[in-house]
Amino acid sequence: MPSSVLTNIPRLYTAVAEWLACVLVIVNADKRFNKWQTALIIIAALAVFVGFHLVAELLPIGFWIPCMILAVVIMCGFIWLTVKRNVKVACYLGVQAFIVAEFAASAEWWLYYFFAQNFPAVASVTGNVLFAVFVYAGLFTALFFIERHFNHRRLASVTLKDIFTAVVIVVTAFLISNISFMHWNTPLSSKYALEIFYIRTIVDLCGLLVLYSNRQIKNAGSAEAELTQIRLLLARQYEQYCITKEAIDSVNRRYHDLKHQVALIREKGTDAAEMLVAEIENETKLYDLVYNTGNEILNTILMSKSMLCVQKGITFTCVADGNALNFISEVDICSLFGNALDNAIESFEESDIEARLIKLAVYKNNGLLIIRCENTFNGQLKTRDGELLTTKRERQNHGYGVKSIKTVAEKYGGTVNYAVNDGIFSLGVVIPVKI
């Protein structure tokens, strides 16, 4: 078989394909730097890819496999440097990007080889470049929309087993697709250039589809596990609400009776009675936390959390229009406010901050329901891939509070945001009001 066929795909096209495959991952992920810094890194990376492949082209054929391995390492490093991903996730995405690049480069050259034989204009230098630009633009645009389908944030749970599986798939596809380049006399080889590029493209496509399928299964599994935790949390929140409501009703009845008893004792006018009255009044202040927001469920939650704040020495203030919550279900109200206030209260458990303040506001504005919960905060906000991380040492069963709030907000077409400014942690929920 003529050796010229084996080197027909220009290294420059391979370099551009690998660079574009990495950019495909980067544009769909949370960036590590601002847009200008990211753009400079992306441009510099293109020079690195082109330079590497031009140098690799000068090396003997024996360096081909080591150079491909090094190319994967460069792709993983480029992704890790540019986006908010740990090393394992960057490696997983880098391996996938490599097979994307292999597929794109082989598909482009296969199509070029076919059209160049039938249309002389395509075979010219200008036609060659324009054809590559056209094919790459079409392929990577299609791959961009496919990549957007995946939730990158669920890749935080990538394991070494996931990386090993991806490597096995990619290595298998790469070896089978390139077997004719290594030796033409095998059962899987072809002696004709067009067949070689066709086989290579189809095998790379199969490898890519297997990787995408594997990733979709992983995403579905992560989503189901997360949803199960949130459902359990919702159930506990609602159960806690029902128990609290019953307890508060009982306390209110007892408090009402006590007020009448205090009035009777005060009528007797003795000094001992006055002292007893003062003591009873002081003890019952804890239960004089009655809210009338216009929403019975919110009233119960606020009273329960207010009592907890009093016990923990936290100053809690609230301005709430409960009528604005009428379109939200009871369970979802429990989840929204139970989690928001629990997170605020629990933030003081491992903090030595003296000014323990929590503020809650619920109101409507321009057709939007606004929920804002603020608390004093002297720690550091920790996020991973755009998700807020729990500050508790025991992390395995924590961290689902904000996720549960986001789930409820998204259910009603809303959004959640959080920030720390001047020692105040602010959690905001914005939901379109449904009439």
XYZ file of N, CA and C in Angstrom, residues 85-278:
582
model
N -13.140 22.438 37.014
C -13.232 20.981 37.096
C -12.027 20.445 37.867
N -12.235 19.355 38.619
C -11.091 18.719 39.246
C -10.360 17.873 38.209
N -9.248 17.277 38.609
C -8.394 16.552 37.666
C -9.126 15.361 37.059
N -9.899 14.644 37.882
C -10.595 13.459 37.370
C -11.614 13.817 36.295
N -12.382 14.864 36.538
C -13.375 15.282 35.549
C -12.696 15.787 34.285
N -11.592 16.536 34.451
C -10.854 17.041 33.288
C -10.311 15.889 32.445
N -9.823 14.838 33.100
C -9.319 13.669 32.365
C -10.449 12.964 31.625
N -11.583 12.826 32.300
C -12.744 12.172 31.683
C -13.186 12.931 30.432
N -13.296 14.251 30.546
C -13.711 15.068 29.409
C -12.631 15.154 28.342
N -11.364 15.123 28.764
C -10.266 15.164 27.805
C -10.212 13.924 26.931
N -10.451 12.770 27.549
C -10.474 11.515 26.788
C -11.622 11.538 25.789
N -12.780 12.035 26.229
C -13.920 12.131 25.320
C -13.625 13.117 24.189
N -12.981 14.229 24.526
C -12.653 15.231 23.503
C -11.710 14.653 22.450
N -10.846 13.737 22.862
C -9.904 13.136 21.918
C -10.643 12.335 20.848
N -11.626 11.525 21.262
C -12.350 10.728 20.260
C -13.233 11.625 19.397
N -13.712 12.745 19.962
C -14.450 13.725 19.166
C -13.543 14.287 18.077
N -12.303 14.624 18.453
C -11.349 15.163 17.487
C -10.992 14.136 16.423
N -10.802 12.889 16.841
C -10.478 11.827 15.885
C -11.613 11.651 14.877
N -12.836 11.661 15.377
C -13.985 11.526 14.489
C -14.080 12.695 13.517
N -13.930 13.919 14.033
C -14.057 15.108 13.178
C -12.967 15.136 12.108
N -11.727 14.855 12.500
C -10.620 14.901 11.544
C -10.765 13.830 10.466
N -11.139 12.616 10.881
C -11.275 11.538 9.908
C -12.478 11.763 8.991
N -13.585 12.286 9.539
C -14.762 12.560 8.721
C -14.466 13.642 7.688
N -13.766 14.693 8.134
C -13.428 15.773 7.209
C -12.555 15.268 6.080
N -11.527 14.465 6.402
C -10.600 14.011 5.367
C -11.238 12.967 4.455
N -12.101 12.154 5.013
C -12.822 11.175 4.190
C -13.682 11.898 3.147
N -14.443 12.913 3.596
C -15.278 13.678 2.671
C -14.427 14.458 1.670
N -13.333 15.021 2.158
C -12.451 15.776 1.250
C -11.868 14.855 0.176
N -11.414 13.681 0.599
C -10.807 12.740 -0.339
C -11.805 12.360 -1.437
N -13.081 12.175 -1.047
C -14.109 11.817 -2.030
C -14.378 12.967 -2.994
N -14.618 14.162 -2.457
C -14.969 15.297 -3.312
C -13.782 15.787 -4.141
N -12.583 15.647 -3.629
C -11.408 16.095 -4.384
C -11.210 15.269 -5.641
N -11.606 13.986 -5.583
C -11.478 13.137 -6.758
C -12.508 13.480 -7.834
N -13.632 14.091 -7.417
C -14.710 14.379 -8.356
C -14.821 15.858 -8.740
N -14.246 16.723 -7.897
C -14.309 18.162 -8.174
C -12.906 18.751 -8.029
N -12.236 19.026 -9.115
C -10.852 19.524 -9.069
C -10.685 20.787 -8.226
N -11.706 21.654 -8.177
C -11.581 22.895 -7.409
C -11.368 22.614 -5.920
N -11.964 21.529 -5.445
C -11.808 21.174 -4.035
C -10.376 20.741 -3.735
N -9.699 20.179 -4.732
C -8.351 19.660 -4.533
C -7.299 20.756 -4.441
N -7.636 21.985 -4.828
C -6.678 23.087 -4.742
C -6.412 23.434 -3.281
N -5.349 24.215 -3.043
C -4.995 24.598 -1.670
C -6.126 25.393 -1.026
N -6.657 26.361 -1.773
C -7.764 27.169 -1.248
C -8.996 26.315 -1.017
N -9.307 25.448 -1.977
C -10.461 24.570 -1.836
C -10.311 23.633 -0.655
N -9.087 23.157 -0.450
C -8.796 22.268 0.672
C -9.110 22.957 2.003
N -8.622 24.184 2.168
C -8.820 24.928 3.414
C -10.292 25.264 3.620
N -10.940 25.783 2.569
C -12.345 26.159 2.686
C -13.225 24.947 2.991
N -12.893 23.816 2.376
C -13.661 22.591 2.625
C -13.524 22.172 4.085
N -12.301 22.264 4.621
C -12.078 21.902 6.025
C -12.865 22.826 6.959
N -12.847 24.127 6.659
C -13.589 25.090 7.484
C -15.085 24.778 7.458
N -15.598 24.486 6.271
C -17.024 24.197 6.111
C -17.418 22.936 6.883
N -16.651 21.871 6.737
C -16.986 20.593 7.396
C -16.845 20.721 8.910
N -15.748 21.324 9.373
C -15.553 21.487 10.823
C -16.660 22.348 11.435
N -17.053 23.402 10.716
C -18.120 24.271 11.231
C -19.413 23.485 11.400
N -19.757 22.667 10.417
C -20.975 21.873 10.500
C -20.915 20.823 11.587
N -19.790 20.092 11.654
C -19.660 19.017 12.634
C -19.674 19.541 14.063
N -18.874 20.571 14.326
C -18.756 21.043 15.707
C -19.980 21.854 16.138
N -20.700 22.428 15.203
C -21.970 23.062 15.560
C -22.968 22.000 16.026
N -23.043 20.894 15.279
C -23.933 19.798 15.674
C -23.516 19.211 17.021
N -22.206 19.019 17.210
C -21.700 18.468 18.472
C -21.920 19.430 19.635
N -21.920 20.729 19.340
C -22.170 21.729 20.386
C -23.562 21.545 20.991
N -24.552 21.359 20.143
C -25.922 21.191 20.642
C -26.088 19.845 21.349
N -25.342 18.840 20.905
C -25.376 17.553 21.614
C -24.762 17.706 22.998
N -23.637 18.415 23.065
C -22.937 18.607 24.338
C -23.785 19.412 25.321
N -24.563 20.346 24.822
C -25.414 21.152 25.696
C -26.483 20.306 26.384
N -26.788 19.171 25.793
C -27.816 18.293 26.352
C -27.391 17.715 27.697
N -26.081 17.587 27.908
C -25.574 16.960 29.116
C -25.431 17.990 30.229
N -25.727 17.557 31.450
C -25.560 18.408 32.622
C -24.141 18.212 33.149
N -23.266 19.185 32.871
C -21.865 19.054 33.270
C -21.694 19.015 34.782
N -22.627 19.616 35.515
C -22.470 19.654 36.964
C -22.592 18.274 37.596
N -23.248 17.359 36.919
C -23.373 16.008 37.466
C -22.075 15.219 37.315
N -21.094 15.767 36.599
C -19.825 15.072 36.428
C -18.919 15.209 37.643
N -19.402 15.921 38.669
C -18.589 16.066 39.873
C -18.312 14.723 40.534
N -19.139 13.714 40.238
C -18.989 12.394 40.858
C -18.205 11.409 39.989
N -17.417 11.910 39.036
C -16.616 11.030 38.186
C -15.615 10.263 39.038
N -15.526 8.966 38.805
C -14.604 8.104 39.551
C -13.503 7.599 38.628
N -12.505 6.970 39.230
C -11.429 6.377 38.442
C -11.965 5.272 37.532
N -13.006 4.588 37.998
C -13.629 3.549 37.177
C -14.249 4.159 35.921
N -14.883 5.329 36.061
C -15.460 6.013 34.897
C -14.374 6.395 33.896
N -13.253 6.895 34.414
C -12.140 7.289 33.539
C -11.572 6.067 32.834
N -11.415 4.968 33.585
C -10.875 3.744 32.990
C -11.791 3.226 31.880
N -13.101 3.267 32.128
C -14.071 2.829 31.111
C -13.955 3.677 29.857
N -13.865 5.000 30.035
C -13.739 5.905 28.888
C -12.445 5.637 28.121
N -11.361 5.404 28.848
C -10.065 5.127 28.197
C -10.135 3.843 27.382
N -10.748 2.807 27.945
C -10.864 1.533 27.223
C -11.665 1.720 25.930
N -12.774 2.463 26.014
C -13.602 2.700 24.822
C -12.818 3.457 23.763
N -12.122 4.503 24.183
C -11.377 5.345 23.238
C -10.207 4.583 22.632
N -9.462 3.853 23.462
C -8.317 3.102 22.945
C -8.776 2.044 21.948
N -9.855 1.349 22.276
C -10.387 0.331 21.367
C -10.784 0.944 20.031
N -11.547 2.034 20.079
C -11.969 2.696 18.838
C -10.770 3.227 18.062
N -9.810 3.784 18.776
C -8.633 4.360 18.107
C -7.807 3.291 17.401
N -7.582 2.163 18.072
C -6.761 1.099 17.473
C -7.466 0.476 16.266
N -8.779 0.199 16.402
C -9.499 -0.408 15.277
C -9.570 0.558 14.096
N -9.827 1.830 14.387
C -9.972 2.803 13.301
C -8.655 3.101 12.605
N -7.540 2.871 13.294
C -6.239 3.201 12.713
C -5.424 1.969 12.328
N -6.068 0.795 12.341
C -5.304 -0.429 12.086
C -4.720 -0.449 10.681
N -5.421 0.151 9.716
C -4.900 0.181 8.341
C -3.703 1.111 8.224
N -3.587 2.061 9.147
C -2.437 2.956 9.131
C -1.209 2.274 9.738
N -1.466 1.303 10.637
C -0.351 0.603 11.274
C 0.103 -0.588 10.432
N -0.862 -1.308 9.848
C -0.506 -2.449 8.989
C -1.694 -2.738 8.075
N -1.421 -2.845 6.770
C -2.524 -3.006 5.823
C -2.965 -4.452 5.660
N -2.146 -5.423 6.106
C -2.455 -6.832 5.887
C -3.018 -7.477 7.156
N -4.245 -7.060 7.555
C -4.964 -7.661 8.682
C -6.420 -7.844 8.262
N -7.167 -8.688 8.982
C -8.570 -8.900 8.607
C -9.420 -7.630 8.653
N -8.992 -6.645 9.432
C -9.768 -5.413 9.574
C -9.208 -4.272 8.731
N -8.165 -4.558 7.952
C -7.522 -3.516 7.158
C -8.134 -3.423 5.766
N -7.838 -2.306 5.122
C -8.254 -2.091 3.741
C -7.056 -1.625 2.934
N -7.091 -1.906 1.636
C -6.000 -1.505 0.758
C -6.317 -0.225 -0.009
N -7.509 0.325 0.205
C -7.932 1.482 -0.566
C -8.153 2.671 0.369
N -7.651 3.825 -0.080
C -7.655 5.016 0.764
C -9.064 5.407 1.198
N -10.007 5.444 0.261
C -11.357 5.878 0.598
C -11.986 4.956 1.624
N -11.742 3.649 1.486
C -12.274 2.692 2.451
C -11.637 2.887 3.827
N -10.340 3.187 3.832
C -9.643 3.399 5.099
C -10.278 4.544 5.873
N -10.486 5.664 5.191
C -11.052 6.827 5.867
C -12.510 6.608 6.247
N -13.229 5.857 5.420
C -14.629 5.535 5.726
C -14.714 4.677 6.987
N -13.897 3.612 7.018
C -13.900 2.711 8.181
C -13.489 3.469 9.433
N -12.456 4.288 9.289
C -11.964 5.047 10.441
C -13.055 5.967 10.985
N -13.744 6.649 10.104
C -14.795 7.578 10.529
C -15.931 6.841 11.229
N -16.372 5.730 10.666
C -17.483 4.974 11.255
C -17.106 4.420 12.624
N -15.883 3.887 12.746
C -15.445 3.323 14.032
C -15.336 4.423 15.088
N -14.767 5.567 14.701
C -14.665 6.683 15.648
C -16.048 7.171 16.069
N -16.976 7.199 15.123
C -18.343 7.603 15.446
C -18.979 6.630 16.425
N -18.765 5.338 16.222
C -19.307 4.321 17.137
C -18.719 4.498 18.536
N -17.406 4.740 18.591
C -16.770 4.970 19.886
C -17.339 6.186 20.584
N -17.582 7.262 19.809
C -18.147 8.479 20.376
C -19.563 8.239 20.890
N -20.364 7.493 20.130
C -21.735 7.201 20.550
C -21.762 6.359 21.821
N -20.828 5.412 21.919
C -20.750 4.592 23.138
C -20.405 5.466 24.336
N -19.465 6.400 24.151
C -19.084 7.303 25.237
C -20.252 8.190 25.653
N -20.952 8.753 24.673
C -22.098 9.598 24.980
C -23.185 8.799 25.701
N -23.410 7.565 25.260
C -24.414 6.720 25.912
C -24.021 6.420 27.347
N -22.755 6.108 27.546
C -22.254 5.829 28.885
C -22.401 7.047 29.793
N -22.125 8.209 29.215
C -22.244 9.446 29.989
C -23.702 9.756 30.317
N -24.601 9.476 29.378
C -26.019 9.707 29.620
C -26.528 8.805 30.743
N -26.085 7.553 30.744
C -26.477 6.619 31.806
C -25.965 7.109 33.152
N -24.728 7.592 33.179
C -24.144 8.100 34.416
C -24.909 9.317 34.916
N -25.233 10.234 33.999
C -25.998 11.425 34.373
C -27.362 11.050 34.940
N -28.017 10.079 34.290
C -29.338 9.649 34.753
C -29.249 9.027 36.144
N -28.213 8.226 36.374
C -28.030 7.616 37.687
C -27.782 8.646 38.768
N -26.937 9.647 38.467
C -26.652 10.715 39.435
C -27.902 11.529 39.725
N -28.669 11.820 38.674
C -29.894 12.606 38.849
C -30.903 11.859 39.708
N -31.021 10.553 39.483
C -31.981 9.757 40.246
C -31.579 9.681 41.721
N -30.282 9.498 41.978
C -29.813 9.442 43.367
C -30.046 10.773 44.071
N -29.774 11.870 43.365
C -29.975 13.200 43.938
C -31.448 13.466 44.174
N -32.289 13.061 43.235
C -33.736 13.264 43.368
C -34.292 12.475 44.542
N -33.769 11.274 44.751
C -34.206 10.455 45.884
C -33.902 11.139 47.204
N -32.692 11.702 47.306
C -32.326 12.420 48.523
C -33.226 13.621 48.749
N -33.521 14.350 47.674
C -34.373 15.539 47.797
C -35.794 15.151 48.199
N -36.296 14.056 47.629
C -37.633 13.593 47.999
C -37.698 13.224 49.478
N -36.665 12.532 49.967
C -36.624 12.184 51.388
C -36.581 13.437 52.248
N -35.813 14.420 51.786
C -35.720 15.673 52.524
C -37.061 16.392 52.546
N -37.752 16.401 51.414
C -39.076 17.027 51.340
C -40.054 16.333 52.290
N -39.999 15.004 52.292
C -40.911 14.245 53.156
C -40.642 14.558 54.624
N -39.363 14.641 55.000
C -39.021 14.956 56.393
C -39.458 16.375 56.752
N -39.277 17.310 55.791
C -39.682 18.691 56.045
C -41.191 18.768 56.306
N -41.968 18.082 55.485
C -43.425 18.144 55.644
C -43.865 17.437 56.927
N -43.232 16.324 57.230
C -43.545 15.604 58.470
C -43.233 16.481 59.683
N -42.087 17.179 59.607
C -41.709 18.070 60.701
C -42.725 19.209 60.841
N -43.186 19.718 59.705
C -44.194 20.781 59.736
C -45.474 20.314 60.435
N -45.943 19.114 60.090
C -47.185 18.588 60.691
C -47.037 18.419 62.204
N -45.881 17.892 62.637
C -45.642 17.707 64.069
C -45.566 19.061 64.771
N -44.863 19.999 64.135
C -44.708 21.334 64.721
C -46.047 22.039 64.838
N -46.875 21.927 63.811
C -48.184 22.583 63.831
C -49.035 22.073 64.988
N -49.011 20.759 65.190
C -49.792 20.171 66.276
C -49.274 20.649 67.630
N -47.934 20.700 67.745
C -47.333 21.141 69.013
C -47.635 22.613 69.281
N -47.561 23.434 68.226
C -47.820 24.868 68.396
C -49.274 25.119 68.767
N -50.187 24.390 68.143
C -51.604 24.531 68.487
C -51.840 24.209 69.956
N -51.149 23.163 70.434
C -51.288 22.777 71.840
C -50.721 23.851 72.754
N -49.569 24.387 72.382
C -48.939 25.442 73.178
C -49.813 26.698 73.195
N -50.380 27.054 72.058
C -51.223 28.241 71.989
C -52.458 28.114 72.885
N -53.031 26.896 72.905
C -54.189 26.683 73.791
C -53.779 26.844 75.250
N -52.620 26.268 75.572
C -52.130 26.376 76.957
C -51.791 27.811 77.297
N -51.218 28.529 76.351
C -50.844 29.932 76.558
C -52.099 30.787 76.783
N -53.138 30.487 76.034
C -54.410 31.217 76.199
C -54.979 31.001 77.600
N -54.915 29.759 78.069
C -55.406 29.460 79.421
C -54.571 30.167 80.485
N -53.261 30.198 80.276
C -52.362 30.818 81.248
C -52.652 32.310 81.396
N -52.960 32.949 80.281
C -53.245 34.379 80.357
C -54.460 34.653 81.249
N -55.457 33.803 81.152
C -56.635 33.961 82.020
C -56.282 33.673 83.482
N -55.458 32.675 83.712
C -55.043 32.348 85.074
C -54.231 33.480 85.694
N -53.365 34.077 84.834
C -52.555 35.203 85.311
C -53.453 36.370 85.706
N -54.477 36.619 84.918
C -55.405 37.720 85.218
C -56.115 37.488 86.541
N -56.514 36.232 86.821
C -57.197 35.911 88.077
C -56.270 36.087 89.274
N -55.007 35.636 89.111
C -54.042 35.761 90.205
C -53.764 37.224 90.507
N -53.647 38.037 89.449
C -53.340 39.453 89.615
C -54.467 40.174 90.361
N -55.692 39.710 90.216
C -56.830 40.340 90.890
C -56.720 40.230 92.412
N -56.030 39.179 92.892
C -55.892 38.993 94.338
C -54.952 40.025 94.942
N -53.992 40.503 94.164
C -53.189 41.648 94.550
C -52.121 41.416 95.586
N -51.806 40.201 95.986
C -50.765 39.962 96.982
C -49.395 40.088 96.344
N -48.381 40.354 97.178
C -47.015 40.475 96.670
C -46.514 39.160 96.081
N -46.858 38.063 96.747
C -46.434 36.753 96.243
C -47.073 36.461 94.900
N -48.336 36.881 94.764
C -49.032 36.663 93.496
C -48.403 37.482 92.385
N -48.008 38.736 92.707
C -47.366 39.583 91.703
C -46.056 38.981 91.225
N -45.275 38.423 92.143
C -43.997 37.793 91.787
C -44.240 36.572 90.900
N -45.288 35.797 91.246
C -45.616 34.606 90.458
C -46.075 35.009 89.060
N -46.854 36.071 88.983
C -47.329 36.552 87.686
C -46.156 36.970 86.812
N -45.220 37.735 87.392
C -44.056 38.204 86.629
C -43.235 37.029 86.103
